[in-house]
Coordinates of C-alpha atoms and ligand atoms in Angstrom, one line a residue:
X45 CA 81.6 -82.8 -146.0
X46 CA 77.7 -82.5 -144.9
X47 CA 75.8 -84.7 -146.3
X48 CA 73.0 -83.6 -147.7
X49 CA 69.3 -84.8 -147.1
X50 CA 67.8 -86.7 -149.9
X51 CA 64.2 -85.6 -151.4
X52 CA 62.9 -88.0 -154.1
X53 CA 60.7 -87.0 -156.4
X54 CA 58.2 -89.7 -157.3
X55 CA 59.9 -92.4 -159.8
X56 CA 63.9 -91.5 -157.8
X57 CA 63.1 -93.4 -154.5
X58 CA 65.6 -96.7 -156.0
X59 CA 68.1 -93.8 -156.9
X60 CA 67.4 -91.3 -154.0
X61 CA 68.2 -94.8 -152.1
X62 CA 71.3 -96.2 -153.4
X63 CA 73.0 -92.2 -153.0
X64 CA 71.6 -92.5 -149.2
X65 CA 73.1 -95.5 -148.7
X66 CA 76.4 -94.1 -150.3
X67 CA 76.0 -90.5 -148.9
X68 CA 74.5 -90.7 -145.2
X69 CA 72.7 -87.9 -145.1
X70 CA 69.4 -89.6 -144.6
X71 CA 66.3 -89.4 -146.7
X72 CA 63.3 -86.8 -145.9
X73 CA 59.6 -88.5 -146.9
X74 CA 57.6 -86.2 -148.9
X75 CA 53.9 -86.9 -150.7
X76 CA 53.8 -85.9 -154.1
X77 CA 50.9 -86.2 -156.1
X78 CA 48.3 -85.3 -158.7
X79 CA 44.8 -83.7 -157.9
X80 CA 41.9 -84.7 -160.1
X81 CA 42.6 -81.9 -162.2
X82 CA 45.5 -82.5 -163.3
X83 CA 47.4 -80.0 -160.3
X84 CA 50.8 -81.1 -158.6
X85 CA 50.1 -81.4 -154.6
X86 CA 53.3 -81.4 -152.5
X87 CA 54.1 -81.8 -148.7
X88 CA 57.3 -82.7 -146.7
X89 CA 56.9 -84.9 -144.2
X90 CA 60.2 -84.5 -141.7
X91 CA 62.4 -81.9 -140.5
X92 CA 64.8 -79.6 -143.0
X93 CA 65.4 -76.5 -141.5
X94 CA 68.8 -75.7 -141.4
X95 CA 70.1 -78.7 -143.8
X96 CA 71.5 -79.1 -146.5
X97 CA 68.8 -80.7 -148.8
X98 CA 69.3 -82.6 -152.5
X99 CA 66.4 -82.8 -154.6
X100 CA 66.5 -86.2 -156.8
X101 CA 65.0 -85.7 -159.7
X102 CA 65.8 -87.0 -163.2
X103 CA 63.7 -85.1 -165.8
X104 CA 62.8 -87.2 -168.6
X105 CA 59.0 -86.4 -169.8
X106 CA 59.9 -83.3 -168.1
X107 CA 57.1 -81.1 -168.0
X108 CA 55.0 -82.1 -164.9
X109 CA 58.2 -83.3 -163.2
X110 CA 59.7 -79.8 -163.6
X111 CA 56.5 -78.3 -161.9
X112 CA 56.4 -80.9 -159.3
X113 CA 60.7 -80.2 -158.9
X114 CA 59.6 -76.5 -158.7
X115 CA 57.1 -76.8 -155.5
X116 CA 59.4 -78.9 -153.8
X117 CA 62.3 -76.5 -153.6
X118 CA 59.9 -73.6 -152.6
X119 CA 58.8 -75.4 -150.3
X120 CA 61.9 -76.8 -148.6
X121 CA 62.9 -73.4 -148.7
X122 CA 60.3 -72.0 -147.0
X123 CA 60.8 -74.8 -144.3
X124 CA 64.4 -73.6 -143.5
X125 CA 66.4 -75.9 -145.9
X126 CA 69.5 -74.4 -146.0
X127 CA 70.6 -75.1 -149.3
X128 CA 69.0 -76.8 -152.0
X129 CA 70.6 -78.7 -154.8
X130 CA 69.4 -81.1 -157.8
X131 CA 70.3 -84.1 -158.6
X132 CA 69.2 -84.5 -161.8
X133 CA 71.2 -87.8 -163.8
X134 CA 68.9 -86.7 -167.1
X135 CA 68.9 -83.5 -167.8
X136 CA 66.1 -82.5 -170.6
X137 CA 65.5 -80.0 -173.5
X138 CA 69.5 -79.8 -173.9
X139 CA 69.0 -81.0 -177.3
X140 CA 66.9 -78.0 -178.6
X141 CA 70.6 -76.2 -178.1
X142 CA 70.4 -73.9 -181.1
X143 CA 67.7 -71.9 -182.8
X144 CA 67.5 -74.3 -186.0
X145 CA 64.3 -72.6 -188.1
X146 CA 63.4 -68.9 -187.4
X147 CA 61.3 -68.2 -184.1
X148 CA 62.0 -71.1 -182.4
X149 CA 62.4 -71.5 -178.6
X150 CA 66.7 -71.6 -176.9
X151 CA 64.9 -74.0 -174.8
X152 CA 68.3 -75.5 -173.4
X153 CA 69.0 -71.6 -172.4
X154 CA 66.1 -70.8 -171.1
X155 CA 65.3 -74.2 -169.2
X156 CA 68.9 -73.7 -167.8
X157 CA 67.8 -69.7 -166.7
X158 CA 65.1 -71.7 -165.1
X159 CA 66.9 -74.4 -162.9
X160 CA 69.5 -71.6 -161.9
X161 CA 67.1 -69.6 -160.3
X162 CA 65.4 -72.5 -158.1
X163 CA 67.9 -74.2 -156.9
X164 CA 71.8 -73.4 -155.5
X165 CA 73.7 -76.5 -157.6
X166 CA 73.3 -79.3 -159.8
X167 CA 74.7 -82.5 -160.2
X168 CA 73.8 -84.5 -163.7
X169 CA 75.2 -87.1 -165.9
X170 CA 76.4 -86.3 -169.2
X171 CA 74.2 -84.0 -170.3
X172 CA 73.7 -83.5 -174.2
X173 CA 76.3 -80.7 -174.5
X174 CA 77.4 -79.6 -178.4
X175 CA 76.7 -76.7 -179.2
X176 CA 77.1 -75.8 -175.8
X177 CA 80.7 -76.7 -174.4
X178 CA 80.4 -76.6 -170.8
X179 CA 77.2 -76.7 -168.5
X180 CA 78.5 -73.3 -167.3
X181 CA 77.2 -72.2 -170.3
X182 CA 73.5 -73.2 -169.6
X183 CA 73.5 -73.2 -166.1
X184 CA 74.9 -70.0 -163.2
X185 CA 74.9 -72.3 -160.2
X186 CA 77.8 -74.7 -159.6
X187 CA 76.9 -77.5 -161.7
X188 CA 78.9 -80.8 -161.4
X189 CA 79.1 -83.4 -164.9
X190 CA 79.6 -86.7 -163.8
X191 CA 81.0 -89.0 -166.6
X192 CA 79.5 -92.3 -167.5
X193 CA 82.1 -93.0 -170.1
X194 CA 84.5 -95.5 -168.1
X195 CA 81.3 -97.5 -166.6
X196 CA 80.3 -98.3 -170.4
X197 CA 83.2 -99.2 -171.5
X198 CA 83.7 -101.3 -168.5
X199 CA 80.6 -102.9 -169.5
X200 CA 81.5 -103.4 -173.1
X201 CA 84.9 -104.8 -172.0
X202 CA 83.1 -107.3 -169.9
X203 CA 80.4 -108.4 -172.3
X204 CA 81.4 -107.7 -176.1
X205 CA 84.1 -109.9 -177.9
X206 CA 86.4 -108.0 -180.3
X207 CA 83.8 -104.3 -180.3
X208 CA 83.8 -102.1 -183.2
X209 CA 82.6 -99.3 -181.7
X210 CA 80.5 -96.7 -183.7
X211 CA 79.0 -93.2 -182.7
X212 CA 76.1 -92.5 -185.3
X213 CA 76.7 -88.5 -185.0
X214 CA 79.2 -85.7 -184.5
X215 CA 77.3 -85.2 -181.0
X216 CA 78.4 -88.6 -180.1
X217 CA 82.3 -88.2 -181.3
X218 CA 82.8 -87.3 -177.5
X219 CA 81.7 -90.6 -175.9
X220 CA 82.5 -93.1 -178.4
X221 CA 85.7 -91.5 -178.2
X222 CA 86.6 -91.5 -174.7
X223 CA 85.1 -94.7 -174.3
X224 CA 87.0 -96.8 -177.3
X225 CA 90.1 -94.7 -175.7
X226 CA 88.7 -97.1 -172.3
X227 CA 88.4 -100.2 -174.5
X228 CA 91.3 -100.2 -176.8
X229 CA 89.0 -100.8 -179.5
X230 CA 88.8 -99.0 -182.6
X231 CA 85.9 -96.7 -183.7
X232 CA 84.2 -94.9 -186.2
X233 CA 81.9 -92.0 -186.4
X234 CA 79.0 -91.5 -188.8
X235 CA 77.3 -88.4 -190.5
X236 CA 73.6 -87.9 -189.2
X237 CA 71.2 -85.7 -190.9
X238 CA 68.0 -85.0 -189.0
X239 CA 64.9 -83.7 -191.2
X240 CA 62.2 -84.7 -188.4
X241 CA 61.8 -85.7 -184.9
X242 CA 61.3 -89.2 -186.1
X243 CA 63.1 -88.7 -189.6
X244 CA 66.9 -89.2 -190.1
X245 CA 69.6 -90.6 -192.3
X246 CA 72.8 -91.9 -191.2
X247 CA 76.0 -92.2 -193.5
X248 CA 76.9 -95.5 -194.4
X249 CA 80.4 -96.9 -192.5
X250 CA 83.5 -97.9 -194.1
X251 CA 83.5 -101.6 -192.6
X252 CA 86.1 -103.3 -194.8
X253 CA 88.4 -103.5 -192.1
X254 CA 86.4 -104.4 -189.6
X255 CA 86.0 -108.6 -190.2
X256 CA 85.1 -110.6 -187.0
X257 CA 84.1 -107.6 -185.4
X258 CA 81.0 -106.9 -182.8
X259 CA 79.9 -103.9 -183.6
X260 CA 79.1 -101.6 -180.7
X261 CA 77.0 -98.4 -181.3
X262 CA 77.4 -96.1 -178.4
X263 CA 75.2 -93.1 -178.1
X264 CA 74.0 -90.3 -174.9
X265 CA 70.6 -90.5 -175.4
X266 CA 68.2 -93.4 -177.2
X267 CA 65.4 -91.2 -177.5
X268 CA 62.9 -92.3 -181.0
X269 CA 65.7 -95.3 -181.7
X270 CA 65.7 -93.9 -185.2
X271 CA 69.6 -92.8 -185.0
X272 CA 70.2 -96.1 -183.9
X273 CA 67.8 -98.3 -186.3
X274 CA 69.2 -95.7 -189.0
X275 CA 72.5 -97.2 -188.7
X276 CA 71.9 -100.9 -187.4
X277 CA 69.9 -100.8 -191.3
X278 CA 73.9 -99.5 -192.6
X279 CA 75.5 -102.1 -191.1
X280 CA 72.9 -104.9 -192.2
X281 CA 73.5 -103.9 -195.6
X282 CA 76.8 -104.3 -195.4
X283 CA 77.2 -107.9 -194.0
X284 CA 77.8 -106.7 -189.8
X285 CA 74.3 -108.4 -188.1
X286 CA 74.1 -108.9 -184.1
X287 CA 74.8 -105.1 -183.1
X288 CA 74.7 -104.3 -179.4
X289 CA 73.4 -101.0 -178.3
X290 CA 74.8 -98.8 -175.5
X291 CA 73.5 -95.5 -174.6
X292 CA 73.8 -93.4 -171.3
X293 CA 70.3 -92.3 -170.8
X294 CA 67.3 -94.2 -171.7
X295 CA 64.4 -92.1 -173.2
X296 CA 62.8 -94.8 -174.9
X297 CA 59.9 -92.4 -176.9
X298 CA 56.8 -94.2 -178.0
X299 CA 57.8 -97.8 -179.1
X300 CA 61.4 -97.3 -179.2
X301 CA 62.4 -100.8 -177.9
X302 CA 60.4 -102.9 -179.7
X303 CA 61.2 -101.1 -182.9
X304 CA 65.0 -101.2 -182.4
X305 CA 65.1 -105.2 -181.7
X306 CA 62.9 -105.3 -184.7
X307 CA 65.5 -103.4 -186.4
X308 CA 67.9 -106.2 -185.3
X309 CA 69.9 -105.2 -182.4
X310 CA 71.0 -108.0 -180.5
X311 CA 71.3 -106.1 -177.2
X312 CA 70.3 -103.0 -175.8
X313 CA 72.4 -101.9 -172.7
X314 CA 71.5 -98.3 -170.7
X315 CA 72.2 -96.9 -167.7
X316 CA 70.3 -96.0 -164.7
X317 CA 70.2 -92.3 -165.5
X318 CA 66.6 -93.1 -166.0
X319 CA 64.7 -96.2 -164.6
X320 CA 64.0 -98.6 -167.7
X321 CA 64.1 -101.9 -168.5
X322 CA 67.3 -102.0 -170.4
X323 CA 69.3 -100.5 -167.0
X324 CA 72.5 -102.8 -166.9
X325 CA 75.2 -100.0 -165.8
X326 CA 74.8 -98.4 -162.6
X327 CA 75.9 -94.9 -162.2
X328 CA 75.0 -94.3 -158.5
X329 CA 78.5 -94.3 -157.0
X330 CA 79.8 -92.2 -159.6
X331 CA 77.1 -89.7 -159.4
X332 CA 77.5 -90.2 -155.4
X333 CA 81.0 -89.0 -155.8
X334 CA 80.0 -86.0 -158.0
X335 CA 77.6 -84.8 -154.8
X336 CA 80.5 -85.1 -152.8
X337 CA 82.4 -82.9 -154.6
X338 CA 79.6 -80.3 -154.8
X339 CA 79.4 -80.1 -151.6
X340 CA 83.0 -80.0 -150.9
X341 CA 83.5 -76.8 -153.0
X342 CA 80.0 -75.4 -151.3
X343 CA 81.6 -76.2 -148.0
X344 CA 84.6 -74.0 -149.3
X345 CA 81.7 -71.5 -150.2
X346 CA 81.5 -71.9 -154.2
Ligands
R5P518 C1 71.4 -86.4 -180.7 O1 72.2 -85.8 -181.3 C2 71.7 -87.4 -179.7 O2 73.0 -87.6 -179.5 C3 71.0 -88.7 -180.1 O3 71.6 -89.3 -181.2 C4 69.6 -88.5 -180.3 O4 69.0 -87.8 -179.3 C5 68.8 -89.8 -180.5 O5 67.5 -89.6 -180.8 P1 66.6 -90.6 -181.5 O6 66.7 -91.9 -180.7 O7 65.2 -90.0 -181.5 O8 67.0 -90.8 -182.9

């Protein structure tokens, strides 16, 4: 395998780091930053023609960072990169997956149309995928998914006595599945409607069984915390306090912390898909070993 050359945009050095130490391909120093009004400015600072060259970039608050992504491709291309990829562990606007009210934008389509046409693969981390099955539905380059699954429930087997484990949507039957499969513990899922970004109501769960339990609420994405506070209020209600959140990527909108530990959770446990605070579960070897694999089947010329 050639390694690729790591690029990091602004906010990935810690990430672009740990894959360089993992990978070997080296990291390329670039300047990245904003003019006084309000512009991207972007220069590479080493040597790329010819390589192989991975763009690390995880896209939360994705607007500037997909403009600032965008300039940095062109311009390794136009330097002689020989390939560029993204490695993306958060993928954005996959949520907006389906045209829900008349008009409204297929921003995970389009969004994906736009990554395909900059760079030549992707590697994320569990991207919000429902009403689309596969990322080959969203994306035409070879995109790799990297599961987090086994590292949280590696984490929840290590930390959490006796877990319940509860998903608070359809969305999240997939992971809380997989990962109480991991666990041996048993789970539930819960019915989520969502009238507004910040606006939603969780059904309440069946715990009459569950006695003694810890109860684990496992979700992709902790964007608002109002799925989450939503369904820590259930369980309240019904007796269950000290709940431990786990999520895969940390979005953390507005005051989202604060308000979920006001809600009562006892813990809040992320991974490092996105640099926060609440980063307990690191996903850098896995998502090392998805890169590999890219550029294995580029190497066989996929
Ligand atoms: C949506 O279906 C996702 O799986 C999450 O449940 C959702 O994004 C969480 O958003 P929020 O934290 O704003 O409730």
């Amino acid at each position: 395998m050639t390694a690729p050359a790591l690029v990091a945009l602004p906010g990935n050095e810690a990430f672009a780091e740990a894959l360089g130490v993992r990978l070997g391909g080296g990291i390329v120093e670039t300047e990245v930053r904003r003019f006084p009004d309000g512009e991207t400015y972007v220069r590479v600072d080493g040597k790329v023609e010819g390589r192989d060259v991975a763009l690390v970039s995880t896209l939360a608050d994705p607007d500037a960072k997909l403009v600032g992504s965008y300039l940095l491709t062109r311009t390794l291309r136009d330097l002689g990169a020989r390939r560029v990829g993204l490695i993306a562990p958060y993928l954005p606007y996959m949520r907006q997956d389906a045209r829900f009210r008349p008009g409204e934008a297929l921003s995970s389509t389009y969004i994906g149309e736009l990554v395909s046409s900059w760079f030549d693969w992707l590697v994320t981390v569990d991207p919000h995928l429902h009403r689309h099955p596969a990322l080959g539905d969203v994306f035409t380059i070879p995109a790799e998914n990297v599961h987090a699954a086994s590292l949280l429930a590696q984490w929840i087997r290590e930390h959490v006595p006796e877990p319940l484990l509860i998903g608070p949507d359809a969305e999240s039957h997939q992971w809380v599945k997989s990962v109480a499969g991991e666990v041996d513990a048993p789970y539930l899922v819960l019915e989520k409607i969502r009238r507004g970004d910040r606006s939603v109501s969780v059904s309440a769960p069946d715990l009459d069984a569950y006695g003694g339990h810890t109860p684990v609420l496992v979700d992709d994405i902790i964007s608002t915390g109002h799925t989450l506070i939503e369904t820590i209020a259930h369980l309240r209600a019904a007796g269950m306090d000290g709940a431990v959140c786990v999520a895969i990527h940390a979005v953390f909108a507005e005051d989202a912390l604060d308000a979920l530990r006001r809600a009562g959770a006892r813990d809040v446990v992320t991974t490092n898909t996105i640099a926060h605070e609440t980063n307990r579960i690191d996903v850098s070897d896995a998502v090392a070993d998805g890169v590999r694999a890219m550029m294995a089947s580029a190497g066989r010329g996929v």
